[in-house]
Short mmCIF file of C-alpha atoms in Angstrom, two decimals:
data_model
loop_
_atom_site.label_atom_id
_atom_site.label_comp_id
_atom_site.label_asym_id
_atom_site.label_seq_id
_atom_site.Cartn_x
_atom_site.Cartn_y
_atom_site.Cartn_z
CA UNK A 1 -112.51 38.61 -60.94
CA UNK A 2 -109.10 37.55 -59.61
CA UNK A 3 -107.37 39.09 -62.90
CA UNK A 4 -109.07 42.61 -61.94
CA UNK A 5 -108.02 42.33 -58.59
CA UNK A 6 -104.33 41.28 -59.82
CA UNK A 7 -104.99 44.51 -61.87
CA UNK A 8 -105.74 46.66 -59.55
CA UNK A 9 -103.10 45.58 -57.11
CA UNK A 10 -100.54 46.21 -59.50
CA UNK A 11 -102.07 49.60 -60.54
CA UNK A 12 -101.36 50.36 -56.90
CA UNK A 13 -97.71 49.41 -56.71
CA UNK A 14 -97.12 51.11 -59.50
CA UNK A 15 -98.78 54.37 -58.56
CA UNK A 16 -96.66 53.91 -54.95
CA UNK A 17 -93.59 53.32 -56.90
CA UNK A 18 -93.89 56.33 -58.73
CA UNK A 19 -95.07 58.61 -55.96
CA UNK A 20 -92.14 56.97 -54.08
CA UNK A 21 -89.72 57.81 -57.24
CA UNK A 22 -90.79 61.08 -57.68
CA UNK A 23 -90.38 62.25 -54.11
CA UNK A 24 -87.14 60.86 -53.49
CA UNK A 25 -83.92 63.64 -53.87
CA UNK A 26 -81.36 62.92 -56.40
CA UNK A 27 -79.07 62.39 -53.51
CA UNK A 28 -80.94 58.86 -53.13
CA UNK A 29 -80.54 58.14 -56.44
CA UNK A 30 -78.15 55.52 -55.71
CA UNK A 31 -79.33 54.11 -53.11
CA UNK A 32 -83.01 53.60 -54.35
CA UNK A 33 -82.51 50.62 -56.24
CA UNK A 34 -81.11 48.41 -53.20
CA UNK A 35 -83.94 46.21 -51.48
CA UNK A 36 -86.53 48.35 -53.06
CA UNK A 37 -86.94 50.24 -50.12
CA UNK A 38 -87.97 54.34 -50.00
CA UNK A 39 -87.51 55.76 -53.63
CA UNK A 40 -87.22 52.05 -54.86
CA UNK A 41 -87.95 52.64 -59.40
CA UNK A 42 -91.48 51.30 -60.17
CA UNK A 43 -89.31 48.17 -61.97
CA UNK A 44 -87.35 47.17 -58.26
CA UNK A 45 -91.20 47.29 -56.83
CA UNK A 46 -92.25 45.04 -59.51
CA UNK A 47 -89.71 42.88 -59.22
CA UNK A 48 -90.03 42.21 -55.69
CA UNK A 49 -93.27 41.57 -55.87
CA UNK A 50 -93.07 39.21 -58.38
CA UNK A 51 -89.87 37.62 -56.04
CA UNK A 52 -91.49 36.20 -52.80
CA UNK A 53 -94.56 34.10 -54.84
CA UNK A 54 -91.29 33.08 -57.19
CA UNK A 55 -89.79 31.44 -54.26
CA UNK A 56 -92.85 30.26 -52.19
CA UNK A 57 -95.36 29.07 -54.86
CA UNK A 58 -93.05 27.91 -57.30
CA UNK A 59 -89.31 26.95 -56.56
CA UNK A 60 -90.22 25.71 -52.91
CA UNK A 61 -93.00 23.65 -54.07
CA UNK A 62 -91.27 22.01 -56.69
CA UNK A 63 -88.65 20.69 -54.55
CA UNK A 64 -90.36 20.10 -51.79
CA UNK A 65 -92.51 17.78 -53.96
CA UNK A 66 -89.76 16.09 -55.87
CA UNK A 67 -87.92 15.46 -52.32
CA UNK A 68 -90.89 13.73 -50.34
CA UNK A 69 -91.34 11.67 -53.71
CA UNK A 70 -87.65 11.03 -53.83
CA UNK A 71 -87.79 9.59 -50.08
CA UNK A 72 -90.96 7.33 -50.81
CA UNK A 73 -88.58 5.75 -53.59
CA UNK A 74 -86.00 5.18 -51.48
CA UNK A 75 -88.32 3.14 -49.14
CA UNK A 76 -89.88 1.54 -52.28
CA UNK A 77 -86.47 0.61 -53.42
CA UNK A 78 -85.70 -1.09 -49.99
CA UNK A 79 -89.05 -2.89 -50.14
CA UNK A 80 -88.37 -4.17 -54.02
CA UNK A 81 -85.00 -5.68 -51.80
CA UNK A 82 -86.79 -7.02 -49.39
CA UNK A 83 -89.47 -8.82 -50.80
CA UNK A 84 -86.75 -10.33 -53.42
CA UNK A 85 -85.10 -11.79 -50.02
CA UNK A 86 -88.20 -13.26 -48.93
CA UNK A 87 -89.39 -14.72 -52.12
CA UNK A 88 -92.40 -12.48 -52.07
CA UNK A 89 -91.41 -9.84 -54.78
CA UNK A 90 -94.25 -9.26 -57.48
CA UNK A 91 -94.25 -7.17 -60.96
CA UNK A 92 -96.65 -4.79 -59.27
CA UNK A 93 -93.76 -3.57 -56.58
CA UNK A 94 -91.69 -2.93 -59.50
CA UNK A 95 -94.64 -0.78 -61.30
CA UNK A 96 -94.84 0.95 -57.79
CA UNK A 97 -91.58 2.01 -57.92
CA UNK A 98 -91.54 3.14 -61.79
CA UNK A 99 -94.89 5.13 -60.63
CA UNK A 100 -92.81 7.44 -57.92
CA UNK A 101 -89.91 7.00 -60.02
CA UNK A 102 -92.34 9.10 -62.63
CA UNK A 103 -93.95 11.48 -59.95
CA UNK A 104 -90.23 12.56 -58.64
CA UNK A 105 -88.97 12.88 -61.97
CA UNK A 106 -91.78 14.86 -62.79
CA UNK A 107 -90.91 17.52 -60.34
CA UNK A 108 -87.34 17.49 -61.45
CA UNK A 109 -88.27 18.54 -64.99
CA UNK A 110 -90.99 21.05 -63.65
CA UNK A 111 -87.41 22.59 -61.73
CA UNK A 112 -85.21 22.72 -64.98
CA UNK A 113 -85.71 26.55 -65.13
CA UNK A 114 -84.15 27.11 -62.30
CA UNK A 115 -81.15 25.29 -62.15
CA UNK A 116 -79.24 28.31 -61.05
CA UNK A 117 -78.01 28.24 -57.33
CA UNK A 118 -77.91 25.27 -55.52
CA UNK A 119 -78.22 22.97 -58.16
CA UNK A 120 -75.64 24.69 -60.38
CA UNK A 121 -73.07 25.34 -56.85
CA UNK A 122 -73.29 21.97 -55.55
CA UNK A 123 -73.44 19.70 -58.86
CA UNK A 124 -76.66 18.60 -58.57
CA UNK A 125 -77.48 18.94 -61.68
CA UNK A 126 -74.90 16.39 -63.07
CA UNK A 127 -75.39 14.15 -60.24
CA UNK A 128 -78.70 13.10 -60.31
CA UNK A 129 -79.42 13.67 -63.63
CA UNK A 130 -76.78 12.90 -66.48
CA UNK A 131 -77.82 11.41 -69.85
CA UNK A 132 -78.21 10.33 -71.73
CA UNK A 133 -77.30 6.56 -69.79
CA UNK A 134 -73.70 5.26 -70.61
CA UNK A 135 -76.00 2.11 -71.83
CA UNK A 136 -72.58 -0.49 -72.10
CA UNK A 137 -70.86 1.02 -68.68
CA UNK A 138 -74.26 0.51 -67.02
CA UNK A 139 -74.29 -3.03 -68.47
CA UNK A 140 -70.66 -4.03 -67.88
CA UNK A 141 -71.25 -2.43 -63.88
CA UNK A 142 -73.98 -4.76 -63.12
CA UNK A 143 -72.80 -7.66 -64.74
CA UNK A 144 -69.46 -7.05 -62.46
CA UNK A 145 -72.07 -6.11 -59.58
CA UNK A 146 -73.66 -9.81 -60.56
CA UNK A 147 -69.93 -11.20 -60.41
CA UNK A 148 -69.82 -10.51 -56.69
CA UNK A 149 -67.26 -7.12 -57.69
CA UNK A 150 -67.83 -4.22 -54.45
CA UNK A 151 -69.43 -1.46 -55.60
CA UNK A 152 -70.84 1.59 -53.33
CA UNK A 153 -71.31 5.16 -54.12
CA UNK A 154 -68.18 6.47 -52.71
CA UNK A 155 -66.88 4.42 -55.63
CA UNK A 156 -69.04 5.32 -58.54
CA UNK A 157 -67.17 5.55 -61.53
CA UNK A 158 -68.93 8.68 -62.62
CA UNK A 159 -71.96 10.51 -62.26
CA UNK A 160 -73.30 8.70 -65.81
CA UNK A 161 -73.96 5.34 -63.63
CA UNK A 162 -76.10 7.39 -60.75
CA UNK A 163 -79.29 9.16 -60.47
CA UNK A 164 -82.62 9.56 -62.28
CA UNK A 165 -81.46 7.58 -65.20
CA UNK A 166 -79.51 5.04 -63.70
CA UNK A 167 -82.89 4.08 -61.58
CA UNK A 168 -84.50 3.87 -64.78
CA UNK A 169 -82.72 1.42 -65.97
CA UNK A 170 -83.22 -0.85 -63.51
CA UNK A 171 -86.94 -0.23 -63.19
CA UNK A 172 -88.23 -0.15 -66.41
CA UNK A 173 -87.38 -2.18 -69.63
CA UNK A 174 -88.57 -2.14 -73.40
CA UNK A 175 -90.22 -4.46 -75.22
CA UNK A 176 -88.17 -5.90 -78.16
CA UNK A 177 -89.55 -3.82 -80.62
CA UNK A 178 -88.86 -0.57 -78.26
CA UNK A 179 -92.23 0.49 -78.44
CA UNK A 180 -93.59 0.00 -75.23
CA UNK A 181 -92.05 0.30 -71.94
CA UNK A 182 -92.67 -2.52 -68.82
CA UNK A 183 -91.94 -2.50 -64.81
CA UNK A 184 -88.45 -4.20 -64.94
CA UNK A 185 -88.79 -8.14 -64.83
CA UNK A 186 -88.70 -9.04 -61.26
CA UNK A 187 -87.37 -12.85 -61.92
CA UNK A 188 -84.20 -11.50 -63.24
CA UNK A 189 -83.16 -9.08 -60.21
CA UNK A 190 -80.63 -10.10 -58.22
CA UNK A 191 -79.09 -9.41 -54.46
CA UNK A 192 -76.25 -7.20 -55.90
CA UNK A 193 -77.93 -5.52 -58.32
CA UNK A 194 -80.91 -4.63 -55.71
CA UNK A 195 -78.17 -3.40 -53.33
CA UNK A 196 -77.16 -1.29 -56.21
CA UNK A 197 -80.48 -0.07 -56.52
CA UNK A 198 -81.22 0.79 -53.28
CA UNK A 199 -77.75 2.68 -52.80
CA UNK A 200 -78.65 4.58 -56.00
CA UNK A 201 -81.62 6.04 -54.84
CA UNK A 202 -80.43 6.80 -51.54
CA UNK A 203 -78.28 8.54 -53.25
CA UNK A 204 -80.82 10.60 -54.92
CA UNK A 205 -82.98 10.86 -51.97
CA UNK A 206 -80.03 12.63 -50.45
CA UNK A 207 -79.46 15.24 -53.24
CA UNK A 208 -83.37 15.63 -54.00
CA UNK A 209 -83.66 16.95 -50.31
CA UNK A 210 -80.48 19.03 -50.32
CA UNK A 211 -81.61 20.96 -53.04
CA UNK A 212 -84.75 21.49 -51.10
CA UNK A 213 -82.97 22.73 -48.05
CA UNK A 214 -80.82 25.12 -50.21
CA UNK A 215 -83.90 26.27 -51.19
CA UNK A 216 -85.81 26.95 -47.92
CA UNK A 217 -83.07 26.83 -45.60
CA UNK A 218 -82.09 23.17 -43.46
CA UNK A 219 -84.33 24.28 -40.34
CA UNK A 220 -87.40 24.92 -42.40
CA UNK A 221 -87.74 21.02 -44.04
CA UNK A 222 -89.55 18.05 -42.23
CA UNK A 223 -87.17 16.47 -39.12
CA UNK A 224 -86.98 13.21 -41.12
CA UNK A 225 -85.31 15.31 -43.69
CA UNK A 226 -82.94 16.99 -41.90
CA UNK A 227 -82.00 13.44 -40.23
CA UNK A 228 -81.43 12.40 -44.04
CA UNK A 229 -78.91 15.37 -44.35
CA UNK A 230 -76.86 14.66 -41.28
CA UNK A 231 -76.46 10.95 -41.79
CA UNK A 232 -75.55 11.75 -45.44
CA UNK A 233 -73.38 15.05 -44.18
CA UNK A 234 -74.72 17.37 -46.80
CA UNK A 235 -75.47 20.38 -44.52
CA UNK A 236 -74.26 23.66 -46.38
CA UNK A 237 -76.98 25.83 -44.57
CA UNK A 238 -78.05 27.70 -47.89
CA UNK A 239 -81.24 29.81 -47.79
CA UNK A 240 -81.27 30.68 -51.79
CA UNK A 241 -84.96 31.51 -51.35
CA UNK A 242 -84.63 34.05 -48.69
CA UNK A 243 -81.54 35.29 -51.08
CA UNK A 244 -83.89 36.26 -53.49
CA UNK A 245 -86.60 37.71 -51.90
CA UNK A 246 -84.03 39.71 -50.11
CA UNK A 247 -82.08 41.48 -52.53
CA UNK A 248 -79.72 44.26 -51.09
CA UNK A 249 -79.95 43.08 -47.67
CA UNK A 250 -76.83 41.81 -46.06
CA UNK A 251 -76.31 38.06 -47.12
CA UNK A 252 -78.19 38.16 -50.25
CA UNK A 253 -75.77 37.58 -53.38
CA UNK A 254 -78.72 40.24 -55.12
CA UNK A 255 -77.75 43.47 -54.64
CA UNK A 256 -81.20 44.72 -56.70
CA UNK A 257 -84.50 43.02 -57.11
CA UNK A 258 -83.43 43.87 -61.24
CA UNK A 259 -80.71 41.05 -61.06
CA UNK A 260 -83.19 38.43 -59.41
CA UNK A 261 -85.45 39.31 -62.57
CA UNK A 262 -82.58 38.44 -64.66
CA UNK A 263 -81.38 35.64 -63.17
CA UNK A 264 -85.22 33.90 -63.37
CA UNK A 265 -85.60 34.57 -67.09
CA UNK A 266 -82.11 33.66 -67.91
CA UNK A 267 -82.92 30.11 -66.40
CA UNK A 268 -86.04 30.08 -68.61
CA UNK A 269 -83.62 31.39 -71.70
CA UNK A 270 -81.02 28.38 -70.65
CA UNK A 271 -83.52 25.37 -70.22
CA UNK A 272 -85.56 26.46 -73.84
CA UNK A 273 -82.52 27.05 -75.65
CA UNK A 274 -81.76 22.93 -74.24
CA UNK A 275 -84.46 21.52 -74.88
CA UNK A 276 -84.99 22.82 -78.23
CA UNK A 277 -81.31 22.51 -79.41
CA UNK A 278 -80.37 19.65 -77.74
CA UNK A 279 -83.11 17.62 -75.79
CA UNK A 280 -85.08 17.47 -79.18
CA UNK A 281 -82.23 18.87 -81.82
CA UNK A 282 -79.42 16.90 -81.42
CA UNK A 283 -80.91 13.31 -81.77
CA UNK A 284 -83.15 15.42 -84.30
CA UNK A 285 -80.63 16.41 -86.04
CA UNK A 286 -77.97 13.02 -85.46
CA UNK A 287 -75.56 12.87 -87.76
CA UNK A 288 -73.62 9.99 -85.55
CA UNK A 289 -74.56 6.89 -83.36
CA UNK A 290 -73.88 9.06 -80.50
CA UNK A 291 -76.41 11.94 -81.79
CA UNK A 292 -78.93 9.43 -82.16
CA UNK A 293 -78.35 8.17 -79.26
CA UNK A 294 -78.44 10.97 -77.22
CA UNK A 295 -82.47 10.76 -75.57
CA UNK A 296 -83.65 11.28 -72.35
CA UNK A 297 -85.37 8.91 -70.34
CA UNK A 298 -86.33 6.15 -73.14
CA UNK A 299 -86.37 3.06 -70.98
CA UNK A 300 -89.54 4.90 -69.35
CA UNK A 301 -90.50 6.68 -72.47
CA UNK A 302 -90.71 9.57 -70.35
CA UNK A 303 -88.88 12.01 -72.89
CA UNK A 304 -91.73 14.01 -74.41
CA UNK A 305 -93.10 14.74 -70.60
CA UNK A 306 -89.99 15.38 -69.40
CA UNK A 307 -89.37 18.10 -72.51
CA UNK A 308 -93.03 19.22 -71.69
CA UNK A 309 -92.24 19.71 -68.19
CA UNK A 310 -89.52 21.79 -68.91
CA UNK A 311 -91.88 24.34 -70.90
CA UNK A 312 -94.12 24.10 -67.83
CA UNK A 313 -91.42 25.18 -65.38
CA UNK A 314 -90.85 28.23 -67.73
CA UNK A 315 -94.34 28.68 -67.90
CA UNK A 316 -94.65 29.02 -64.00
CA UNK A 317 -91.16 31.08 -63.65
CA UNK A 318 -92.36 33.41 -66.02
CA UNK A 319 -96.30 34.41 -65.20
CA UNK A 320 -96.24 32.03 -61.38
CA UNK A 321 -97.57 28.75 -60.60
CA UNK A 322 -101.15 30.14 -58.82
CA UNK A 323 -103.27 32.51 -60.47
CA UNK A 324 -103.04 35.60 -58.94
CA UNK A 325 -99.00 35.27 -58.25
CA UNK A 326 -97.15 38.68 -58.83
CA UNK A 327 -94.35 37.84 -61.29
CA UNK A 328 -92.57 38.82 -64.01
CA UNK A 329 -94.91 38.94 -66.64
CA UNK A 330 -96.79 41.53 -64.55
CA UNK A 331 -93.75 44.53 -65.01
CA UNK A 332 -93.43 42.87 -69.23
CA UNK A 333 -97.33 43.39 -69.65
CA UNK A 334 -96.74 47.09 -67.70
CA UNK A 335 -94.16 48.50 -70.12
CA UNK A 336 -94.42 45.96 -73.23
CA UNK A 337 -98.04 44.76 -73.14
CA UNK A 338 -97.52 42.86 -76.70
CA UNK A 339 -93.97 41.03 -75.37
CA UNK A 340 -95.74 39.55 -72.57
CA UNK A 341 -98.96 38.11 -75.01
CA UNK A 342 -96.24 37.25 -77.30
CA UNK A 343 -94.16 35.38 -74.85
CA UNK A 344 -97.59 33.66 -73.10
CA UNK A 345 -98.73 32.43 -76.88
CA UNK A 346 -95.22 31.06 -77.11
CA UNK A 347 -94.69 28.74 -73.66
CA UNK A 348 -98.37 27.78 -74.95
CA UNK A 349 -97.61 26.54 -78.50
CA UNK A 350 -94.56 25.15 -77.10
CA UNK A 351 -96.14 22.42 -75.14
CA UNK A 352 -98.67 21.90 -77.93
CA UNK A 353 -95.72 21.32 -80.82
CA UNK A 354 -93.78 19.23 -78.27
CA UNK A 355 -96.99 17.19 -77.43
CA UNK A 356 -97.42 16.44 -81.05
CA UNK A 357 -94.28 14.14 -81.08
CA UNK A 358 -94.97 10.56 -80.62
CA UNK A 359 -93.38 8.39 -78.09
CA UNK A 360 -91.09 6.67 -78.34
CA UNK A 361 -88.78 9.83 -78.68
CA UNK A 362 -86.13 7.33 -80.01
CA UNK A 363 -88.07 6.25 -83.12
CA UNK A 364 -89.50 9.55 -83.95
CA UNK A 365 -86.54 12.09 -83.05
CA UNK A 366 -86.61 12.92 -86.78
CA UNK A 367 -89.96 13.05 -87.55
CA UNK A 368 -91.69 16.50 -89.01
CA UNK A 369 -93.27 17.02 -85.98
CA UNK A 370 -89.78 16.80 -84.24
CA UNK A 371 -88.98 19.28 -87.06
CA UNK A 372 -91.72 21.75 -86.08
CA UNK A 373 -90.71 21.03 -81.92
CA UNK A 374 -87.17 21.67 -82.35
CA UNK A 375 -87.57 24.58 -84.37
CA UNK A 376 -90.39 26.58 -82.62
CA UNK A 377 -88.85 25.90 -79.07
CA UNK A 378 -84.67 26.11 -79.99
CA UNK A 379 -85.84 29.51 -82.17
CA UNK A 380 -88.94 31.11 -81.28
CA UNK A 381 -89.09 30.38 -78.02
CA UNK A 382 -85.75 31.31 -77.30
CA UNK A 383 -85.91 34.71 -78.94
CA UNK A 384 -89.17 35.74 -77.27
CA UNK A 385 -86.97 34.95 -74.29
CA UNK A 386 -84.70 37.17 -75.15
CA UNK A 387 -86.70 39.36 -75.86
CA UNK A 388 -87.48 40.05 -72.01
CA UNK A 389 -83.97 39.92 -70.88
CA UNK A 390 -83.47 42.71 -73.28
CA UNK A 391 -86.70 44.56 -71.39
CA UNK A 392 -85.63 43.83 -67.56
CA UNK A 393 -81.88 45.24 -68.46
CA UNK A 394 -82.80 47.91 -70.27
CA UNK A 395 -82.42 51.21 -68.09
CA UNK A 396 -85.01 53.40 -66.97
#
């Protein structure tokens, strides 16, 4: 029922679209495009459809949702300090930690399609979330951190020894065979490397929440949040969501509806084309310690969810996160009906390939089913992809 009302509804816009097309004078021709207004083309009504459930069921969500997991970490963290003080801390604090650790991460991954914006403009990105973990720096750091050496985030040494990763590390460790992965020892924390923690995920409290605000705009996210901004002075009073579901309004960067389009499916054309060629290929394809090397999240043995979650996030960029959504896949199925089946089959099979590859990513990054993975995500995927960027730019 809710696909034939979907239908329906976008039988409508189309039909107003074109009415609204082929009424306007050719001396609007120009202007028709810009904030699909009057005379908008039946692709600029599409497309902002398809913009406002972008931003409000899926980009807003996500953050929002790796943020408030991000500040319950933080507090965990704090906790995991606290109790070591008092003598009281327990494995199952740790494993409380590693749990939000997972559920913020989580989010993060389900983002990676649209890293555009603030997370590109601000650095983000490689702030929170560089890997794979500088494995010696990290040791040599809290060894020094151990030594009594000062250490705070204003002195870093390098995104590589913050963020997701960095947390990791201290929350999880592998058994000695590397098969299995355990909350972090609690008997061998220390006060420094504890304060490290904590400052760490402070740290990516702060950014977690910034890229919400970005997002939604400072004065629309919880009061604790915005007290978490000011104290860390990251106000930059972004609205990227209303940017988008403005386009060709004054203080939008869109100047059509057509460019937000493009900009969503390139993200989804970026984050396949990583996770197939790199994420998977590269330590797939190692030819050097560093290649084989290079995995995400193995302390946790997170990788194959994270690369999962990344196929999700195109997934819900691509046809929306709630059934129902307007989106992109609506204007695809409208003038390309076997693209869009084509590119639905292939987010699809991508999770299923990438699901087939056994944890721990580090043992079986060149296994056949990392074969099949890399290929069918890094190719297929990638050039279904393309396909639609080739459909939204082509002119009318």
């Amino acid at each position: 029922m809710k696909k034939t009302i979907k239908s329906l509804l976008l039988l409508g816009l189309c039909c107003t679209a074109l009415v609204g097309f082929t009424a306007c004078s050719d001396d609007n021709d120009d202007k028709g495009d810009e904030g699909a207004g009057d005379g908008a083309s039946t692709k600029e009504v599409l497309f902002k459809a398809a913009a406002t459930p972008y931003v409000q069921n899926t980009v807003l969500p996500t953050y929002a949702g790796m943020a408030d997991a991000a500040v319950e970490l933080a507090k965990q963290c704090e906790t995991i300090q606290e109790k070591f003080a008092d003598g009281t801390l327990s494995e199952a604090d740790v494993k409380k930690a590693g749990n939000i650790w997972k559920e913020s991460r989580r989010f993060w991954e389900l983002s990676e399609a649209f890293l555009f914006g603030p997370a590109a403009n601000h650095n983000i990105d490689p702030h929170i979330d560089s890997w794979p973990l500088d494995k010696n720096a990290m040791d040599d750091l809290l060894a020094d951190i151990r030594a009594g050496k000062k250490w705070d985030i204003a002195n870093h040494g390098g995104y590589g020894l913050l963020g997701f990763h960095s947390i990791e590390y201290v929350l999880f460790e592998l058994s000695a065979d590397g098969t299995q992965s355990f909350p972090h020892n609690p008997a061998t924390y220390t006060p420094e490397v504890l304060e490290y923690l904590v400052a760490v995920a402070n740290d990516l409290r702060d950014q977690c929440v910034l890229l919400e605000a970005c997002w939604a705009g400072t004065e629309n996210i919880s009061d604790e949040k915005q007290n978490i901004l000011a104290e860390a002075e990251l106000e930059f009073n972004d609205n990227y969501g209303w940017m988008m579901e403005n386009a060709g309004q004054a203080g939008s960067i869109y100047k059509t509806y057509q460019e937000v389009a493009e900009e969503i499916i390139q993200g989804c054309v970026d984050i396949a084309t990583e996770v197939g060629n790199t994420k998977i290929g590269r330590p797939n394809q190692a030819s050097s310690e560093e290649d084989r090397n290079y995995i995400e999240s193995p302390y946790a043995l997170n990788s194959i969810e994270d690369f999962k979650d990344n196929i999700r996030s195109i997934k819900n960029s691509y046809l929306g996160s709630n059934e129902g959504d307007a989106s992109i896949s609506d204007y695809i199925s409208f003038v390309n009906q076997q693209l869009d089946l084509e590119v639905k089959d292939a987010i699809e099979h991508a999770i299923v390939v990438i699901d087939e590859i056994p944890e721990p990513f580090a043992k079986t990054a060149k296994s056949e089913q990392a074969d099949i993975a890399r290929e069918y995500v890094g190719t297929t995927l990638v050039e279904v992809l393309e396909r639609v960027m080739t459909e939204l730019s082509r002119q009318d």
